[in-house]
Short mmCIF file of N, CA, C and O in Angstrom, two decimals:
data_model
loop_
_atom_site.label_atom_id
_atom_site.label_comp_id
_atom_site.label_asym_id
_atom_site.label_seq_id
_atom_site.Cartn_x
_atom_site.Cartn_y
_atom_site.Cartn_z
N UNK R 1446 -161.53 132.34 -9.12
CA UNK R 1446 -161.76 131.01 -9.63
C UNK R 1446 -162.02 131.05 -11.13
O UNK R 1446 -161.57 130.18 -11.85
N UNK R 1447 -162.78 132.05 -11.59
CA UNK R 1447 -163.08 132.15 -13.01
C UNK R 1447 -161.81 132.41 -13.82
O UNK R 1447 -161.66 131.89 -14.93
N UNK R 1448 -160.91 133.20 -13.27
CA UNK R 1448 -159.66 133.49 -13.97
C UNK R 1448 -158.79 132.25 -14.09
O UNK R 1448 -158.14 132.04 -15.12
N UNK R 1449 -158.76 131.43 -13.07
CA UNK R 1449 -157.95 130.21 -13.11
C UNK R 1449 -158.47 129.25 -14.17
O UNK R 1449 -157.69 128.65 -14.92
N UNK R 1450 -159.79 129.12 -14.28
CA UNK R 1450 -160.37 128.24 -15.29
C UNK R 1450 -160.08 128.77 -16.69
O UNK R 1450 -159.77 128.00 -17.60
N UNK R 1451 -160.14 130.08 -16.87
CA UNK R 1451 -159.83 130.68 -18.16
C UNK R 1451 -158.37 130.46 -18.53
O UNK R 1451 -158.05 130.14 -19.68
N UNK R 1452 -157.48 130.59 -17.57
CA UNK R 1452 -156.05 130.38 -17.82
C UNK R 1452 -155.78 128.93 -18.18
O UNK R 1452 -155.05 128.63 -19.13
N UNK R 1453 -156.37 128.00 -17.45
CA UNK R 1453 -156.18 126.58 -17.72
C UNK R 1453 -156.71 126.21 -19.10
O UNK R 1453 -156.06 125.50 -19.86
N UNK R 1454 -157.89 126.73 -19.43
CA UNK R 1454 -158.48 126.45 -20.75
C UNK R 1454 -157.61 127.02 -21.86
O UNK R 1454 -157.38 126.35 -22.88
N UNK R 1455 -157.09 128.22 -21.68
CA UNK R 1455 -156.24 128.84 -22.68
C UNK R 1455 -154.96 128.05 -22.88
O UNK R 1455 -154.51 127.85 -24.02
N UNK R 1456 -154.36 127.60 -21.80
CA UNK R 1456 -153.13 126.82 -21.89
C UNK R 1456 -153.39 125.49 -22.60
O UNK R 1456 -152.61 125.08 -23.47
N UNK R 1457 -154.47 124.81 -22.27
CA UNK R 1457 -154.78 123.53 -22.90
C UNK R 1457 -155.05 123.70 -24.39
O UNK R 1457 -154.52 122.95 -25.22
N UNK R 1458 -155.84 124.68 -24.76
CA UNK R 1458 -156.11 124.93 -26.19
C UNK R 1458 -154.83 125.32 -26.92
O UNK R 1458 -154.59 124.88 -28.05
N UNK R 1459 -154.01 126.13 -26.30
CA UNK R 1459 -152.73 126.51 -26.90
C UNK R 1459 -151.81 125.33 -27.12
O UNK R 1459 -151.16 125.22 -28.16
N UNK R 1460 -151.76 124.42 -26.15
CA UNK R 1460 -150.92 123.23 -26.31
C UNK R 1460 -151.45 122.31 -27.40
O UNK R 1460 -150.68 121.72 -28.16
N UNK R 1461 -152.77 122.18 -27.49
CA UNK R 1461 -153.35 121.36 -28.55
C UNK R 1461 -153.05 121.96 -29.92
O UNK R 1461 -152.68 121.24 -30.85
N UNK R 1462 -153.17 123.27 -30.04
CA UNK R 1462 -152.87 123.93 -31.32
C UNK R 1462 -151.39 123.82 -31.67
O UNK R 1462 -151.03 123.59 -32.84
N UNK R 1463 -150.53 123.97 -30.70
CA UNK R 1463 -149.09 123.85 -30.95
C UNK R 1463 -148.74 122.43 -31.37
O UNK R 1463 -147.93 122.21 -32.29
N UNK R 1464 -149.36 121.44 -30.72
CA UNK R 1464 -149.14 120.05 -31.09
C UNK R 1464 -149.62 119.78 -32.51
O UNK R 1464 -148.94 119.11 -33.29
N UNK R 1465 -150.78 120.32 -32.85
CA UNK R 1465 -151.32 120.13 -34.20
C UNK R 1465 -150.40 120.79 -35.24
O UNK R 1465 -150.16 120.22 -36.30
N UNK R 1466 -149.89 121.95 -34.95
CA UNK R 1466 -148.99 122.64 -35.88
C UNK R 1466 -147.72 121.83 -36.10
O UNK R 1466 -147.28 121.65 -37.24
N UNK R 1467 -147.15 121.32 -35.04
CA UNK R 1467 -145.91 120.53 -35.16
C UNK R 1467 -146.16 119.22 -35.89
O UNK R 1467 -145.40 118.83 -36.78
N UNK R 1468 -147.25 118.52 -35.54
CA UNK R 1468 -147.58 117.27 -36.23
C UNK R 1468 -147.86 117.50 -37.70
O UNK R 1468 -147.46 116.71 -38.56
N UNK R 1469 -148.56 118.57 -38.02
CA UNK R 1469 -148.84 118.89 -39.41
C UNK R 1469 -147.57 119.21 -40.19
O UNK R 1469 -147.42 118.77 -41.34
N UNK R 1470 -146.69 119.96 -39.60
CA UNK R 1470 -145.43 120.29 -40.26
C UNK R 1470 -144.59 119.04 -40.49
O UNK R 1470 -143.99 118.87 -41.56
N UNK R 1471 -144.58 118.14 -39.54
CA UNK R 1471 -143.84 116.89 -39.70
C UNK R 1471 -144.47 116.03 -40.79
O UNK R 1471 -143.76 115.43 -41.61
N UNK R 1472 -145.80 115.97 -40.82
CA UNK R 1472 -146.48 115.18 -41.85
C UNK R 1472 -146.22 115.76 -43.24
O UNK R 1472 -145.95 115.02 -44.19
N UNK R 1473 -146.29 117.07 -43.37
CA UNK R 1473 -146.01 117.69 -44.67
C UNK R 1473 -144.55 117.51 -45.08
O UNK R 1473 -144.25 117.31 -46.26
N UNK R 1474 -143.64 117.53 -44.11
CA UNK R 1474 -142.23 117.28 -44.41
C UNK R 1474 -142.04 115.85 -44.90
O UNK R 1474 -141.28 115.60 -45.84
N UNK R 1475 -142.74 114.90 -44.29
CA UNK R 1475 -142.63 113.51 -44.73
C UNK R 1475 -143.17 113.35 -46.15
O UNK R 1475 -142.58 112.63 -46.97
N UNK R 1476 -144.27 114.01 -46.45
CA UNK R 1476 -144.83 113.94 -47.80
C UNK R 1476 -143.89 114.60 -48.81
O UNK R 1476 -143.73 114.12 -49.93
N UNK R 1477 -143.27 115.70 -48.42
CA UNK R 1477 -142.33 116.38 -49.32
C UNK R 1477 -141.08 115.55 -49.55
O UNK R 1477 -140.54 115.54 -50.66
N UNK R 1478 -140.62 114.85 -48.54
CA UNK R 1478 -139.41 114.05 -48.69
C UNK R 1478 -139.65 112.82 -49.57
O UNK R 1478 -138.70 112.27 -50.12
N UNK R 1479 -140.91 112.39 -49.72
CA UNK R 1479 -141.20 111.29 -50.63
C UNK R 1479 -140.94 111.69 -52.08
O UNK R 1479 -140.60 110.84 -52.90
N UNK R 1480 -141.10 112.97 -52.39
CA UNK R 1480 -140.87 113.45 -53.75
C UNK R 1480 -139.37 113.52 -54.04
O UNK R 1480 -138.94 113.29 -55.16
N UNK R 1481 -138.60 113.83 -53.04
CA UNK R 1481 -137.15 113.92 -53.22
C UNK R 1481 -136.65 115.31 -52.87
O UNK R 1481 -137.26 116.04 -52.08
N UNK R 1482 -135.55 115.67 -53.50
CA UNK R 1482 -134.91 116.95 -53.20
C UNK R 1482 -135.81 118.11 -53.61
O UNK R 1482 -135.90 119.12 -52.90
N UNK R 1483 -136.50 117.98 -54.74
CA UNK R 1483 -137.40 119.05 -55.17
C UNK R 1483 -138.49 119.30 -54.13
O UNK R 1483 -138.84 120.44 -53.86
N UNK R 1484 -139.03 118.25 -53.57
CA UNK R 1484 -140.06 118.40 -52.56
C UNK R 1484 -139.54 119.09 -51.32
O UNK R 1484 -140.21 119.95 -50.75
N UNK R 1485 -138.34 118.72 -50.89
CA UNK R 1485 -137.76 119.35 -49.70
C UNK R 1485 -137.46 120.82 -49.94
O UNK R 1485 -137.69 121.66 -49.06
N UNK R 1486 -136.96 121.13 -51.14
CA UNK R 1486 -136.67 122.53 -51.47
C UNK R 1486 -137.97 123.34 -51.50
O UNK R 1486 -138.04 124.45 -50.96
N UNK R 1487 -139.01 122.79 -52.11
CA UNK R 1487 -140.30 123.49 -52.13
C UNK R 1487 -140.88 123.66 -50.73
O UNK R 1487 -141.46 124.69 -50.41
N UNK R 1488 -140.71 122.66 -49.88
CA UNK R 1488 -141.19 122.74 -48.50
C UNK R 1488 -140.51 123.88 -47.76
O UNK R 1488 -141.16 124.70 -47.10
N UNK R 1489 -139.20 123.95 -47.87
CA UNK R 1489 -138.45 125.02 -47.19
C UNK R 1489 -138.81 126.38 -47.77
O UNK R 1489 -139.01 127.36 -47.03
N UNK R 1490 -138.93 126.46 -49.10
CA UNK R 1490 -139.31 127.73 -49.72
C UNK R 1490 -140.71 128.18 -49.30
O UNK R 1490 -140.95 129.37 -49.10
N UNK R 1491 -141.62 127.23 -49.16
CA UNK R 1491 -142.97 127.59 -48.69
C UNK R 1491 -142.92 128.16 -47.28
O UNK R 1491 -143.61 129.12 -46.97
N UNK R 1492 -142.10 127.57 -46.41
CA UNK R 1492 -142.00 128.10 -45.06
C UNK R 1492 -141.35 129.47 -45.05
O UNK R 1492 -141.69 130.32 -44.24
N UNK R 1493 -140.41 129.70 -45.98
CA UNK R 1493 -139.73 130.99 -46.00
C UNK R 1493 -140.57 132.09 -46.64
O UNK R 1493 -140.58 133.23 -46.17
N UNK R 1494 -141.28 131.76 -47.72
CA UNK R 1494 -141.98 132.78 -48.49
C UNK R 1494 -143.48 132.86 -48.20
O UNK R 1494 -144.08 133.91 -48.37
N UNK R 1495 -144.08 131.76 -47.82
CA UNK R 1495 -145.53 131.71 -47.60
C UNK R 1495 -145.86 131.24 -46.19
O UNK R 1495 -146.74 130.39 -46.00
N UNK R 1496 -145.19 131.77 -45.22
CA UNK R 1496 -145.32 131.29 -43.84
C UNK R 1496 -146.75 131.23 -43.31
O UNK R 1496 -147.14 130.20 -42.75
N UNK R 1497 -147.57 132.25 -43.46
CA UNK R 1497 -148.93 132.16 -42.91
C UNK R 1497 -149.76 131.06 -43.57
O UNK R 1497 -150.51 130.35 -42.89
N UNK R 1498 -149.60 130.90 -44.88
CA UNK R 1498 -150.38 129.89 -45.58
C UNK R 1498 -149.95 128.47 -45.22
O UNK R 1498 -150.78 127.60 -44.98
N UNK R 1499 -148.64 128.23 -45.19
CA UNK R 1499 -148.15 126.89 -44.87
C UNK R 1499 -148.42 126.58 -43.40
O UNK R 1499 -148.66 125.42 -43.04
N UNK R 1500 -148.42 127.58 -42.55
CA UNK R 1500 -148.76 127.35 -41.14
C UNK R 1500 -150.23 126.95 -41.00
O UNK R 1500 -150.56 126.06 -40.22
N UNK R 1501 -151.11 127.60 -41.77
CA UNK R 1501 -152.53 127.24 -41.72
C UNK R 1501 -152.75 125.84 -42.26
O UNK R 1501 -153.52 125.05 -41.68
N UNK R 1502 -152.07 125.50 -43.34
CA UNK R 1502 -152.20 124.14 -43.90
C UNK R 1502 -151.63 123.13 -42.90
O UNK R 1502 -152.23 122.06 -42.68
N UNK R 1503 -150.51 123.43 -42.29
CA UNK R 1503 -149.92 122.53 -41.29
C UNK R 1503 -150.85 122.34 -40.10
O UNK R 1503 -150.97 121.24 -39.57
N UNK R 1504 -151.51 123.41 -39.70
CA UNK R 1504 -152.45 123.32 -38.59
C UNK R 1504 -153.63 122.41 -38.94
O UNK R 1504 -154.02 121.56 -38.14
N UNK R 1505 -154.17 122.58 -40.13
CA UNK R 1505 -155.29 121.72 -40.55
C UNK R 1505 -154.87 120.26 -40.68
O UNK R 1505 -155.58 119.36 -40.22
N UNK R 1506 -153.72 120.02 -41.28
CA UNK R 1506 -153.22 118.65 -41.41
C UNK R 1506 -152.93 118.08 -40.02
O UNK R 1506 -153.21 116.91 -39.75
N UNK R 1507 -152.40 118.90 -39.14
CA UNK R 1507 -152.10 118.45 -37.78
C UNK R 1507 -153.35 118.07 -37.00
O UNK R 1507 -153.36 117.08 -36.27
N UNK R 1508 -154.44 118.83 -37.17
CA UNK R 1508 -155.68 118.46 -36.50
C UNK R 1508 -156.22 117.14 -37.05
O UNK R 1508 -156.77 116.33 -36.31
N UNK R 1509 -156.06 116.91 -38.35
CA UNK R 1509 -156.49 115.63 -38.92
C UNK R 1509 -155.64 114.48 -38.37
O UNK R 1509 -156.17 113.42 -38.03
N UNK R 1510 -154.34 114.69 -38.25
CA UNK R 1510 -153.46 113.66 -37.69
C UNK R 1510 -153.82 113.40 -36.23
O UNK R 1510 -153.87 112.24 -35.79
N UNK R 1511 -154.09 114.46 -35.46
CA UNK R 1511 -154.52 114.28 -34.07
C UNK R 1511 -155.83 113.51 -33.99
O UNK R 1511 -156.00 112.65 -33.12
N UNK R 1512 -156.76 113.80 -34.90
CA UNK R 1512 -158.03 113.07 -34.94
C UNK R 1512 -157.79 111.59 -35.19
O UNK R 1512 -158.38 110.73 -34.53
N UNK R 1513 -156.89 111.28 -36.14
CA UNK R 1513 -156.60 109.88 -36.43
C UNK R 1513 -155.94 109.19 -35.23
O UNK R 1513 -156.24 108.03 -34.95
N UNK R 1514 -155.08 109.90 -34.52
CA UNK R 1514 -154.41 109.32 -33.35
C UNK R 1514 -155.43 109.04 -32.25
O UNK R 1514 -155.43 107.97 -31.64
N UNK R 1515 -156.31 109.99 -31.99
CA UNK R 1515 -157.33 109.81 -30.95
C UNK R 1515 -158.30 108.70 -31.34
O UNK R 1515 -158.67 107.86 -30.51
N UNK R 1516 -158.71 108.67 -32.60
CA UNK R 1516 -159.63 107.62 -33.05
C UNK R 1516 -158.97 106.25 -32.94
O UNK R 1516 -159.62 105.27 -32.55
N UNK R 1517 -157.69 106.17 -33.26
CA UNK R 1517 -156.98 104.90 -33.14
C UNK R 1517 -156.85 104.48 -31.68
O UNK R 1517 -156.99 103.30 -31.35
N UNK R 1518 -156.64 105.44 -30.80
CA UNK R 1518 -156.47 105.12 -29.38
C UNK R 1518 -157.77 104.61 -28.76
O UNK R 1518 -157.74 103.73 -27.90
N UNK R 1519 -158.91 105.14 -29.19
CA UNK R 1519 -160.17 104.77 -28.56
C UNK R 1519 -160.91 103.66 -29.27
O UNK R 1519 -161.75 102.99 -28.67
N UNK R 1520 -160.65 103.44 -30.55
CA UNK R 1520 -161.40 102.43 -31.28
C UNK R 1520 -160.55 101.27 -31.76
O UNK R 1520 -161.07 100.32 -32.30
N UNK R 1521 -159.27 101.35 -31.62
CA UNK R 1521 -158.32 100.31 -32.01
C UNK R 1521 -158.27 100.09 -33.52
O UNK R 1521 -157.73 99.12 -33.99
N UNK R 1522 -158.89 100.96 -34.31
CA UNK R 1522 -158.74 100.92 -35.76
C UNK R 1522 -158.86 102.33 -36.31
O UNK R 1522 -159.42 103.22 -35.68
N UNK R 1523 -158.29 102.54 -37.50
CA UNK R 1523 -158.31 103.87 -38.07
C UNK R 1523 -159.67 104.17 -38.67
O UNK R 1523 -160.34 103.29 -39.17
N UNK R 1524 -160.07 105.44 -38.61
CA UNK R 1524 -161.36 105.80 -39.21
C UNK R 1524 -161.28 105.75 -40.72
O UNK R 1524 -160.22 105.96 -41.30
N UNK R 1525 -162.40 105.48 -41.36
CA UNK R 1525 -162.38 105.41 -42.82
C UNK R 1525 -162.83 106.73 -43.42
O UNK R 1525 -163.35 107.58 -42.81
#
């Protein structure tokens, strides 16, 4: 029973982290595309040359986006 709970917890935390990483990467891509071609080129170069750093930034941004989504779902307004 203890192993099943550990496996379920690991899968849930892994899915939350994967979701945060993807949401963060999408948010950073949207911000880069606002700048134009230079922003998109820098975004791609960051993923190619600085993968661990941009992944950490994407993860942090993704957790913030997830927080805003959850806050919006439960309070019907965005947090300030």
